[in-house]
Amino acid sequence: IHMPPPDGLTLLQQICGDYPFLAVLMLTAFSDADTASKAMREGAADYIVKPYHNAQLVSRIERAVERSQLLRERAETQETLERRVNEQTHKLRSQSKQLTMMLERVLVTYRATLKALEADVAWSNINNNTSCCRWVRPMSLPSTETHSPLMFSW
Protein backbone atom coordinates (compact mmCIF):
# COMPACT_ATOMS: atom_id res chain seq x y z
CA ILE A 1 0.00 0.00 0.00
CA HIS A 2 2.65 2.48 1.09
CA MET A 3 5.31 2.26 -1.61
CA PRO A 4 7.00 4.54 -4.12
CA PRO A 5 4.70 5.94 -6.80
CA PRO A 6 2.42 4.63 -7.89
CA ASP A 7 1.19 3.72 -4.43
CA GLY A 8 -0.67 0.45 -3.83
CA LEU A 9 -4.19 1.88 -4.16
CA THR A 10 -3.35 3.61 -7.46
CA LEU A 11 -1.78 0.41 -8.76
CA LEU A 12 -4.85 -1.54 -7.60
CA GLN A 13 -7.14 0.79 -9.60
CA GLN A 14 -5.00 0.36 -12.72
CA ILE A 15 -4.86 -3.44 -12.42
CA CYS A 16 -8.60 -3.77 -11.73
CA GLY A 17 -9.34 -1.47 -14.67
CA ASP A 18 -7.15 -3.42 -17.08
CA TYR A 19 -7.89 -6.91 -15.72
CA PRO A 20 -11.34 -6.90 -14.09
CA PHE A 21 -11.29 -10.64 -13.28
CA LEU A 22 -7.80 -10.78 -11.83
CA ALA A 23 -7.76 -11.45 -8.09
CA VAL A 24 -5.61 -8.79 -6.41
CA LEU A 25 -4.60 -9.28 -2.78
CA MET A 26 -3.22 -6.33 -0.90
CA LEU A 27 -0.30 -7.15 1.43
CA THR A 28 0.72 -4.44 3.83
CA ALA A 29 2.57 -3.83 7.07
CA PHE A 30 0.02 -1.20 8.06
CA SER A 31 -3.23 -2.16 9.75
CA ASP A 32 -5.42 0.78 8.75
CA ALA A 33 -9.17 0.14 8.59
CA ASP A 34 -9.84 3.10 6.29
CA THR A 35 -7.19 2.00 3.79
CA ALA A 36 -8.39 -1.61 3.95
CA SER A 37 -11.98 -0.50 3.35
CA LYS A 38 -10.92 1.68 0.43
CA ALA A 39 -8.84 -1.13 -1.08
CA MET A 40 -11.80 -3.53 -0.89
CA ARG A 41 -14.12 -0.94 -2.48
CA GLU A 42 -11.58 -0.41 -5.27
CA GLY A 43 -11.63 -4.11 -6.12
CA ALA A 44 -9.09 -5.86 -3.92
CA ALA A 45 -9.99 -9.50 -3.36
CA ASP A 46 -8.46 -9.42 0.11
CA TYR A 47 -6.43 -7.23 2.44
CA ILE A 48 -3.72 -9.03 4.41
CA VAL A 49 -1.66 -7.44 7.15
CA LYS A 50 1.90 -8.63 7.79
CA PRO A 51 3.00 -10.78 9.46
CA TYR A 52 0.94 -13.57 8.01
CA HIS A 53 1.06 -17.34 8.20
CA ASN A 54 1.76 -19.23 5.00
CA ALA A 55 -1.31 -21.44 5.43
CA GLN A 56 -3.45 -18.32 5.89
CA LEU A 57 -1.97 -16.72 2.76
CA VAL A 58 -2.49 -19.88 0.67
CA SER A 59 -6.09 -20.15 1.87
CA ARG A 60 -6.83 -16.52 1.01
CA ILE A 61 -5.17 -16.85 -2.40
CA GLU A 62 -7.23 -19.95 -3.18
CA ARG A 63 -10.43 -18.19 -2.09
CA ALA A 64 -9.55 -15.11 -4.19
CA VAL A 65 -8.78 -17.22 -7.27
CA GLU A 66 -12.03 -19.15 -6.84
CA ARG A 67 -14.00 -15.92 -6.50
CA SER A 68 -12.24 -14.53 -9.57
CA GLN A 69 -13.18 -17.63 -11.58
CA LEU A 70 -16.80 -17.37 -10.44
CA LEU A 71 -16.95 -13.72 -11.44
CA ARG A 72 -15.47 -14.54 -14.85
CA GLU A 73 -17.96 -17.38 -15.36
CA ARG A 74 -20.83 -15.14 -14.29
CA ALA A 75 -19.74 -12.47 -16.77
CA GLU A 76 -19.43 -15.05 -19.56
CA THR A 77 -22.85 -16.46 -18.71
CA GLN A 78 -24.32 -12.97 -18.67
CA GLU A 79 -22.76 -12.24 -22.05
CA THR A 80 -24.12 -15.51 -23.47
CA LEU A 81 -27.60 -14.78 -22.13
CA GLU A 82 -27.57 -11.26 -23.53
CA ARG A 83 -26.47 -12.59 -26.93
CA ARG A 84 -29.27 -15.19 -26.87
CA VAL A 85 -31.84 -12.60 -25.83
CA ASN A 86 -30.71 -10.33 -28.67
CA GLU A 87 -30.89 -13.20 -31.18
CA GLN A 88 -34.35 -14.24 -29.99
CA THR A 89 -35.55 -10.63 -29.98
CA HIS A 90 -34.35 -10.22 -33.56
CA LYS A 91 -36.03 -13.50 -34.52
CA LEU A 92 -39.31 -12.50 -32.86
CA ARG A 93 -39.29 -9.09 -34.52
CA SER A 94 -38.73 -10.72 -37.89
CA GLN A 95 -41.55 -13.19 -37.27
CA SER A 96 -43.79 -10.36 -36.08
CA LYS A 97 -43.15 -8.47 -39.33
CA GLN A 98 -43.95 -11.61 -41.33
CA LEU A 99 -47.15 -12.18 -39.36
CA THR A 100 -48.15 -8.55 -39.85
CA MET A 101 -47.65 -8.86 -43.61
CA MET A 102 -49.64 -12.11 -43.66
CA LEU A 103 -52.43 -10.47 -41.67
CA GLU A 104 -52.49 -7.57 -44.11
CA ARG A 105 -52.80 -10.02 -47.03
CA VAL A 106 -55.59 -11.87 -45.21
CA LEU A 107 -57.41 -8.58 -44.63
CA VAL A 108 -57.07 -7.60 -48.28
CA THR A 109 -58.39 -11.01 -49.32
CA TYR A 110 -61.19 -10.78 -46.75
CA ARG A 111 -62.26 -7.35 -48.01
CA ALA A 112 -62.18 -8.54 -51.62
CA THR A 113 -64.25 -11.57 -50.64
CA LEU A 114 -66.79 -9.37 -48.87
CA LYS A 115 -67.08 -7.12 -51.92
CA ALA A 116 -67.55 -10.15 -54.16
CA LEU A 117 -70.21 -11.52 -51.82
CA GLU A 118 -71.97 -8.17 -51.68
CA ALA A 119 -71.96 -8.00 -55.48
CA ASP A 120 -73.25 -11.58 -55.66
CA VAL A 121 -76.02 -10.84 -53.16
CA ALA A 122 -76.99 -7.70 -55.10
CA TRP A 123 -77.03 -9.69 -58.34
CA SER A 124 -79.02 -12.41 -56.66
CA ASN A 125 -81.56 -9.84 -55.43
CA ILE A 126 -81.87 -8.47 -58.94
CA ASN A 127 -82.40 -11.99 -60.30
CA ASN A 128 -84.93 -12.74 -57.57
CA ASN A 129 -86.86 -9.57 -58.38
CA THR A 130 -86.80 -10.46 -62.07
CA SER A 131 -87.94 -13.98 -61.22
CA CYS A 132 -90.74 -12.58 -59.14
CA CYS A 133 -91.82 -10.50 -62.09
CA ARG A 134 -91.84 -13.61 -64.28
CA TRP A 135 -94.07 -15.36 -61.74
CA VAL A 136 -96.38 -12.41 -61.33
CA ARG A 137 -97.13 -12.05 -65.03
CA PRO A 138 -98.43 -15.57 -65.51
CA MET A 139 -100.72 -15.07 -62.52
CA SER A 140 -102.56 -12.39 -64.53
CA LEU A 141 -102.10 -9.54 -62.12
CA PRO A 142 -102.73 -6.09 -63.47
CA SER A 143 -99.70 -4.59 -65.14
CA THR A 144 -99.49 -1.67 -62.69
CA GLU A 145 -98.72 -4.06 -59.87
CA THR A 146 -96.18 -5.89 -61.96
CA HIS A 147 -94.10 -2.76 -62.36
CA SER A 148 -94.51 -1.44 -58.84
CA PRO A 149 -91.64 0.76 -57.60
CA LEU A 150 -91.26 -1.58 -54.63
CA MET A 151 -90.52 -4.50 -56.85
CA PHE A 152 -87.93 -2.70 -59.00
CA SER A 153 -85.83 -0.95 -56.45
CA TRP A 154 -82.52 -1.12 -58.21
PDB file of C-alpha atoms in Angstrom:
ATOM      1  CA  ILE A   1       0.000   0.000   0.000  1.00  0.00           C
ATOM      2  CA  HIS A   2       2.654   2.484   1.087  1.00  0.00           C
ATOM      3  CA  MET A   3       5.305   2.256  -1.610  1.00  0.00           C
ATOM      4  CA  PRO A   4       7.002   4.536  -4.117  1.00  0.00           C
ATOM      5  CA  PRO A   5       4.701   5.943  -6.798  1.00  0.00           C
ATOM      6  CA  PRO A   6       2.420   4.633  -7.889  1.00  0.00           C
ATOM      7  CA  ASP A   7       1.190   3.716  -4.434  1.00  0.00           C
ATOM      8  CA  GLY A   8      -0.667   0.449  -3.833  1.00  0.00           C
ATOM      9  CA  LEU A   9      -4.186   1.884  -4.163  1.00  0.00           C
ATOM     10  CA  THR A  10      -3.353   3.609  -7.459  1.00  0.00           C
ATOM     11  CA  LEU A  11      -1.783   0.406  -8.763  1.00  0.00           C
ATOM     12  CA  LEU A  12      -4.845  -1.537  -7.600  1.00  0.00           C
ATOM     13  CA  GLN A  13      -7.137   0.785  -9.597  1.00  0.00           C
ATOM     14  CA  GLN A  14      -4.996   0.362 -12.720  1.00  0.00           C
ATOM     15  CA  ILE A  15      -4.863  -3.437 -12.417  1.00  0.00           C
ATOM     16  CA  CYS A  16      -8.599  -3.768 -11.733  1.00  0.00           C
ATOM     17  CA  GLY A  17      -9.345  -1.468 -14.670  1.00  0.00           C
ATOM     18  CA  ASP A  18      -7.149  -3.421 -17.083  1.00  0.00           C
ATOM     19  CA  TYR A  19      -7.892  -6.911 -15.722  1.00  0.00           C
ATOM     20  CA  PRO A  20     -11.339  -6.902 -14.093  1.00  0.00           C
ATOM     21  CA  PHE A  21     -11.286 -10.640 -13.282  1.00  0.00           C
ATOM     22  CA  LEU A  22      -7.795 -10.778 -11.833  1.00  0.00           C
ATOM     23  CA  ALA A  23      -7.756 -11.449  -8.094  1.00  0.00           C
ATOM     24  CA  VAL A  24      -5.611  -8.794  -6.414  1.00  0.00           C
ATOM     25  CA  LEU A  25      -4.595  -9.279  -2.782  1.00  0.00           C
ATOM     26  CA  MET A  26      -3.220  -6.327  -0.898  1.00  0.00           C
ATOM     27  CA  LEU A  27      -0.300  -7.147   1.430  1.00  0.00           C
ATOM     28  CA  THR A  28       0.725  -4.439   3.830  1.00  0.00           C
ATOM     29  CA  ALA A  29       2.566  -3.833   7.075  1.00  0.00           C
ATOM     30  CA  PHE A  30       0.016  -1.203   8.059  1.00  0.00           C
ATOM     31  CA  SER A  31      -3.227  -2.163   9.747  1.00  0.00           C
ATOM     32  CA  ASP A  32      -5.418   0.784   8.747  1.00  0.00           C
ATOM     33  CA  ALA A  33      -9.166   0.137   8.592  1.00  0.00           C
ATOM     34  CA  ASP A  34      -9.840   3.103   6.287  1.00  0.00           C
ATOM     35  CA  THR A  35      -7.189   1.997   3.787  1.00  0.00           C
ATOM     36  CA  ALA A  36      -8.386  -1.611   3.955  1.00  0.00           C
ATOM     37  CA  SER A  37     -11.978  -0.497   3.345  1.00  0.00           C
ATOM     38  CA  LYS A  38     -10.920   1.685   0.433  1.00  0.00           C
ATOM     39  CA  ALA A  39      -8.844  -1.126  -1.084  1.00  0.00           C
ATOM     40  CA  MET A  40     -11.803  -3.529  -0.892  1.00  0.00           C
ATOM     41  CA  ARG A  41     -14.122  -0.936  -2.482  1.00  0.00           C
ATOM     42  CA  GLU A  42     -11.581  -0.406  -5.272  1.00  0.00           C
ATOM     43  CA  GLY A  43     -11.628  -4.108  -6.116  1.00  0.00           C
ATOM     44  CA  ALA A  44      -9.086  -5.863  -3.920  1.00  0.00           C
ATOM     45  CA  ALA A  45      -9.993  -9.505  -3.363  1.00  0.00           C
ATOM     46  CA  ASP A  46      -8.464  -9.423   0.109  1.00  0.00           C
ATOM     47  CA  TYR A  47      -6.435  -7.231   2.441  1.00  0.00           C
ATOM     48  CA  ILE A  48      -3.720  -9.034   4.411  1.00  0.00           C
ATOM     49  CA  VAL A  49      -1.657  -7.444   7.151  1.00  0.00           C
ATOM     50  CA  LYS A  50       1.901  -8.629   7.786  1.00  0.00           C
ATOM     51  CA  PRO A  51       3.005 -10.780   9.460  1.00  0.00           C
ATOM     52  CA  TYR A  52       0.942 -13.572   8.012  1.00  0.00           C
ATOM     53  CA  HIS A  53       1.062 -17.342   8.201  1.00  0.00           C
ATOM     54  CA  ASN A  54       1.763 -19.231   5.000  1.00  0.00           C
ATOM     55  CA  ALA A  55      -1.307 -21.436   5.426  1.00  0.00           C
ATOM     56  CA  GLN A  56      -3.455 -18.324   5.890  1.00  0.00           C
ATOM     57  CA  LEU A  57      -1.974 -16.721   2.763  1.00  0.00           C
ATOM     58  CA  VAL A  58      -2.493 -19.880   0.673  1.00  0.00           C
ATOM     59  CA  SER A  59      -6.094 -20.148   1.869  1.00  0.00           C
ATOM     60  CA  ARG A  60      -6.833 -16.524   1.006  1.00  0.00           C
ATOM     61  CA  ILE A  61      -5.170 -16.845  -2.396  1.00  0.00           C
ATOM     62  CA  GLU A  62      -7.229 -19.949  -3.181  1.00  0.00           C
ATOM     63  CA  ARG A  63     -10.426 -18.188  -2.094  1.00  0.00           C
ATOM     64  CA  ALA A  64      -9.550 -15.115  -4.186  1.00  0.00           C
ATOM     65  CA  VAL A  65      -8.781 -17.221  -7.270  1.00  0.00           C
ATOM     66  CA  GLU A  66     -12.033 -19.153  -6.843  1.00  0.00           C
ATOM     67  CA  ARG A  67     -13.998 -15.915  -6.504  1.00  0.00           C
ATOM     68  CA  SER A  68     -12.242 -14.529  -9.571  1.00  0.00           C
ATOM     69  CA  GLN A  69     -13.180 -17.630 -11.584  1.00  0.00           C
ATOM     70  CA  LEU A  70     -16.798 -17.372 -10.438  1.00  0.00           C
ATOM     71  CA  LEU A  71     -16.945 -13.718 -11.440  1.00  0.00           C
ATOM     72  CA  ARG A  72     -15.469 -14.540 -14.853  1.00  0.00           C
ATOM     73  CA  GLU A  73     -17.958 -17.385 -15.358  1.00  0.00           C
ATOM     74  CA  ARG A  74     -20.833 -15.142 -14.294  1.00  0.00           C
ATOM     75  CA  ALA A  75     -19.737 -12.467 -16.769  1.00  0.00           C
ATOM     76  CA  GLU A  76     -19.435 -15.049 -19.562  1.00  0.00           C
ATOM     77  CA  THR A  77     -22.855 -16.464 -18.710  1.00  0.00           C
ATOM     78  CA  GLN A  78     -24.322 -12.971 -18.666  1.00  0.00           C
ATOM     79  CA  GLU A  79     -22.765 -12.242 -22.054  1.00  0.00           C
ATOM     80  CA  THR A  80     -24.123 -15.515 -23.475  1.00  0.00           C
ATOM     81  CA  LEU A  81     -27.596 -14.777 -22.131  1.00  0.00           C
ATOM     82  CA  GLU A  82     -27.565 -11.256 -23.532  1.00  0.00           C
ATOM     83  CA  ARG A  83     -26.473 -12.591 -26.933  1.00  0.00           C
ATOM     84  CA  ARG A  84     -29.270 -15.190 -26.870  1.00  0.00           C
ATOM     85  CA  VAL A  85     -31.838 -12.597 -25.829  1.00  0.00           C
ATOM     86  CA  ASN A  86     -30.707 -10.328 -28.675  1.00  0.00           C
ATOM     87  CA  GLU A  87     -30.887 -13.199 -31.177  1.00  0.00           C
ATOM     88  CA  GLN A  88     -34.348 -14.243 -29.992  1.00  0.00           C
ATOM     89  CA  THR A  89     -35.550 -10.631 -29.978  1.00  0.00           C
ATOM     90  CA  HIS A  90     -34.351 -10.223 -33.563  1.00  0.00           C
ATOM     91  CA  LYS A  91     -36.028 -13.501 -34.522  1.00  0.00           C
ATOM     92  CA  LEU A  92     -39.314 -12.503 -32.855  1.00  0.00           C
ATOM     93  CA  ARG A  93     -39.286  -9.087 -34.520  1.00  0.00           C
ATOM     94  CA  SER A  94     -38.726 -10.722 -37.886  1.00  0.00           C
ATOM     95  CA  GLN A  95     -41.552 -13.191 -37.268  1.00  0.00           C
ATOM     96  CA  SER A  96     -43.787 -10.358 -36.083  1.00  0.00           C
ATOM     97  CA  LYS A  97     -43.150  -8.473 -39.329  1.00  0.00           C
ATOM     98  CA  GLN A  98     -43.947 -11.610 -41.331  1.00  0.00           C
ATOM     99  CA  LEU A  99     -47.150 -12.176 -39.359  1.00  0.00           C
ATOM    100  CA  THR A 100     -48.151  -8.550 -39.852  1.00  0.00           C
ATOM    101  CA  MET A 101     -47.646  -8.863 -43.607  1.00  0.00           C
ATOM    102  CA  MET A 102     -49.636 -12.108 -43.660  1.00  0.00           C
ATOM    103  CA  LEU A 103     -52.428 -10.474 -41.670  1.00  0.00           C
ATOM    104  CA  GLU A 104     -52.491  -7.568 -44.106  1.00  0.00           C
ATOM    105  CA  ARG A 105     -52.796 -10.025 -47.026  1.00  0.00           C
ATOM    106  CA  VAL A 106     -55.590 -11.871 -45.210  1.00  0.00           C
ATOM    107  CA  LEU A 107     -57.408  -8.580 -44.626  1.00  0.00           C
ATOM    108  CA  VAL A 108     -57.067  -7.597 -48.277  1.00  0.00           C
ATOM    109  CA  THR A 109     -58.391 -11.011 -49.323  1.00  0.00           C
ATOM    110  CA  TYR A 110     -61.186 -10.776 -46.746  1.00  0.00           C
ATOM    111  CA  ARG A 111     -62.255  -7.346 -48.011  1.00  0.00           C
ATOM    112  CA  ALA A 112     -62.181  -8.537 -51.619  1.00  0.00           C
ATOM    113  CA  THR A 113     -64.254 -11.575 -50.638  1.00  0.00           C
ATOM    114  CA  LEU A 114     -66.787  -9.371 -48.872  1.00  0.00           C
ATOM    115  CA  LYS A 115     -67.079  -7.116 -51.918  1.00  0.00           C
ATOM    116  CA  ALA A 116     -67.547 -10.145 -54.157  1.00  0.00           C
ATOM    117  CA  LEU A 117     -70.211 -11.525 -51.822  1.00  0.00           C
ATOM    118  CA  GLU A 118     -71.971  -8.166 -51.684  1.00  0.00           C
ATOM    119  CA  ALA A 119     -71.961  -8.000 -55.476  1.00  0.00           C
ATOM    120  CA  ASP A 120     -73.249 -11.578 -55.660  1.00  0.00           C
ATOM    121  CA  VAL A 121     -76.015 -10.836 -53.155  1.00  0.00           C
ATOM    122  CA  ALA A 122     -76.990  -7.701 -55.097  1.00  0.00           C
ATOM    123  CA  TRP A 123     -77.033  -9.687 -58.345  1.00  0.00           C
ATOM    124  CA  SER A 124     -79.015 -12.413 -56.659  1.00  0.00           C
ATOM    125  CA  ASN A 125     -81.560  -9.839 -55.426  1.00  0.00           C
ATOM    126  CA  ILE A 126     -81.874  -8.467 -58.943  1.00  0.00           C
ATOM    127  CA  ASN A 127     -82.400 -11.986 -60.302  1.00  0.00           C
ATOM    128  CA  ASN A 128     -84.929 -12.740 -57.570  1.00  0.00           C
ATOM    129  CA  ASN A 129     -86.860  -9.567 -58.376  1.00  0.00           C
ATOM    130  CA  THR A 130     -86.805 -10.462 -62.066  1.00  0.00           C
ATOM    131  CA  SER A 131     -87.940 -13.977 -61.218  1.00  0.00           C
ATOM    132  CA  CYS A 132     -90.745 -12.582 -59.138  1.00  0.00           C
ATOM    133  CA  CYS A 133     -91.824 -10.501 -62.092  1.00  0.00           C
ATOM    134  CA  ARG A 134     -91.843 -13.609 -64.279  1.00  0.00           C
ATOM    135  CA  TRP A 135     -94.070 -15.364 -61.744  1.00  0.00           C
ATOM    136  CA  VAL A 136     -96.377 -12.414 -61.329  1.00  0.00           C
ATOM    137  CA  ARG A 137     -97.133 -12.048 -65.032  1.00  0.00           C
ATOM    138  CA  PRO A 138     -98.432 -15.570 -65.513  1.00  0.00           C
ATOM    139  CA  MET A 139    -100.718 -15.075 -62.519  1.00  0.00           C
ATOM    140  CA  SER A 140    -102.563 -12.393 -64.531  1.00  0.00           C
ATOM    141  CA  LEU A 141    -102.103  -9.541 -62.122  1.00  0.00           C
ATOM    142  CA  PRO A 142    -102.725  -6.089 -63.468  1.00  0.00           C
ATOM    143  CA  SER A 143     -99.701  -4.594 -65.145  1.00  0.00           C
ATOM    144  CA  THR A 144     -99.492  -1.667 -62.688  1.00  0.00           C
ATOM    145  CA  GLU A 145     -98.723  -4.060 -59.866  1.00  0.00           C
ATOM    146  CA  THR A 146     -96.175  -5.895 -61.958  1.00  0.00           C
ATOM    147  CA  HIS A 147     -94.098  -2.759 -62.358  1.00  0.00           C
ATOM    148  CA  SER A 148     -94.509  -1.440 -58.841  1.00  0.00           C
ATOM    149  CA  PRO A 149     -91.642   0.762 -57.600  1.00  0.00           C
ATOM    150  CA  LEU A 150     -91.260  -1.581 -54.629  1.00  0.00           C
ATOM    151  CA  MET A 151     -90.518  -4.503 -56.851  1.00  0.00           C
ATOM    152  CA  PHE A 152     -87.925  -2.700 -59.002  1.00  0.00           C
ATOM    153  CA  SER A 153     -85.827  -0.952 -56.452  1.00  0.00           C
ATOM    154  CA  TRP A 154     -82.519  -1.117 -58.214  1.00  0.00           C
TER     155      TRP A 154
END
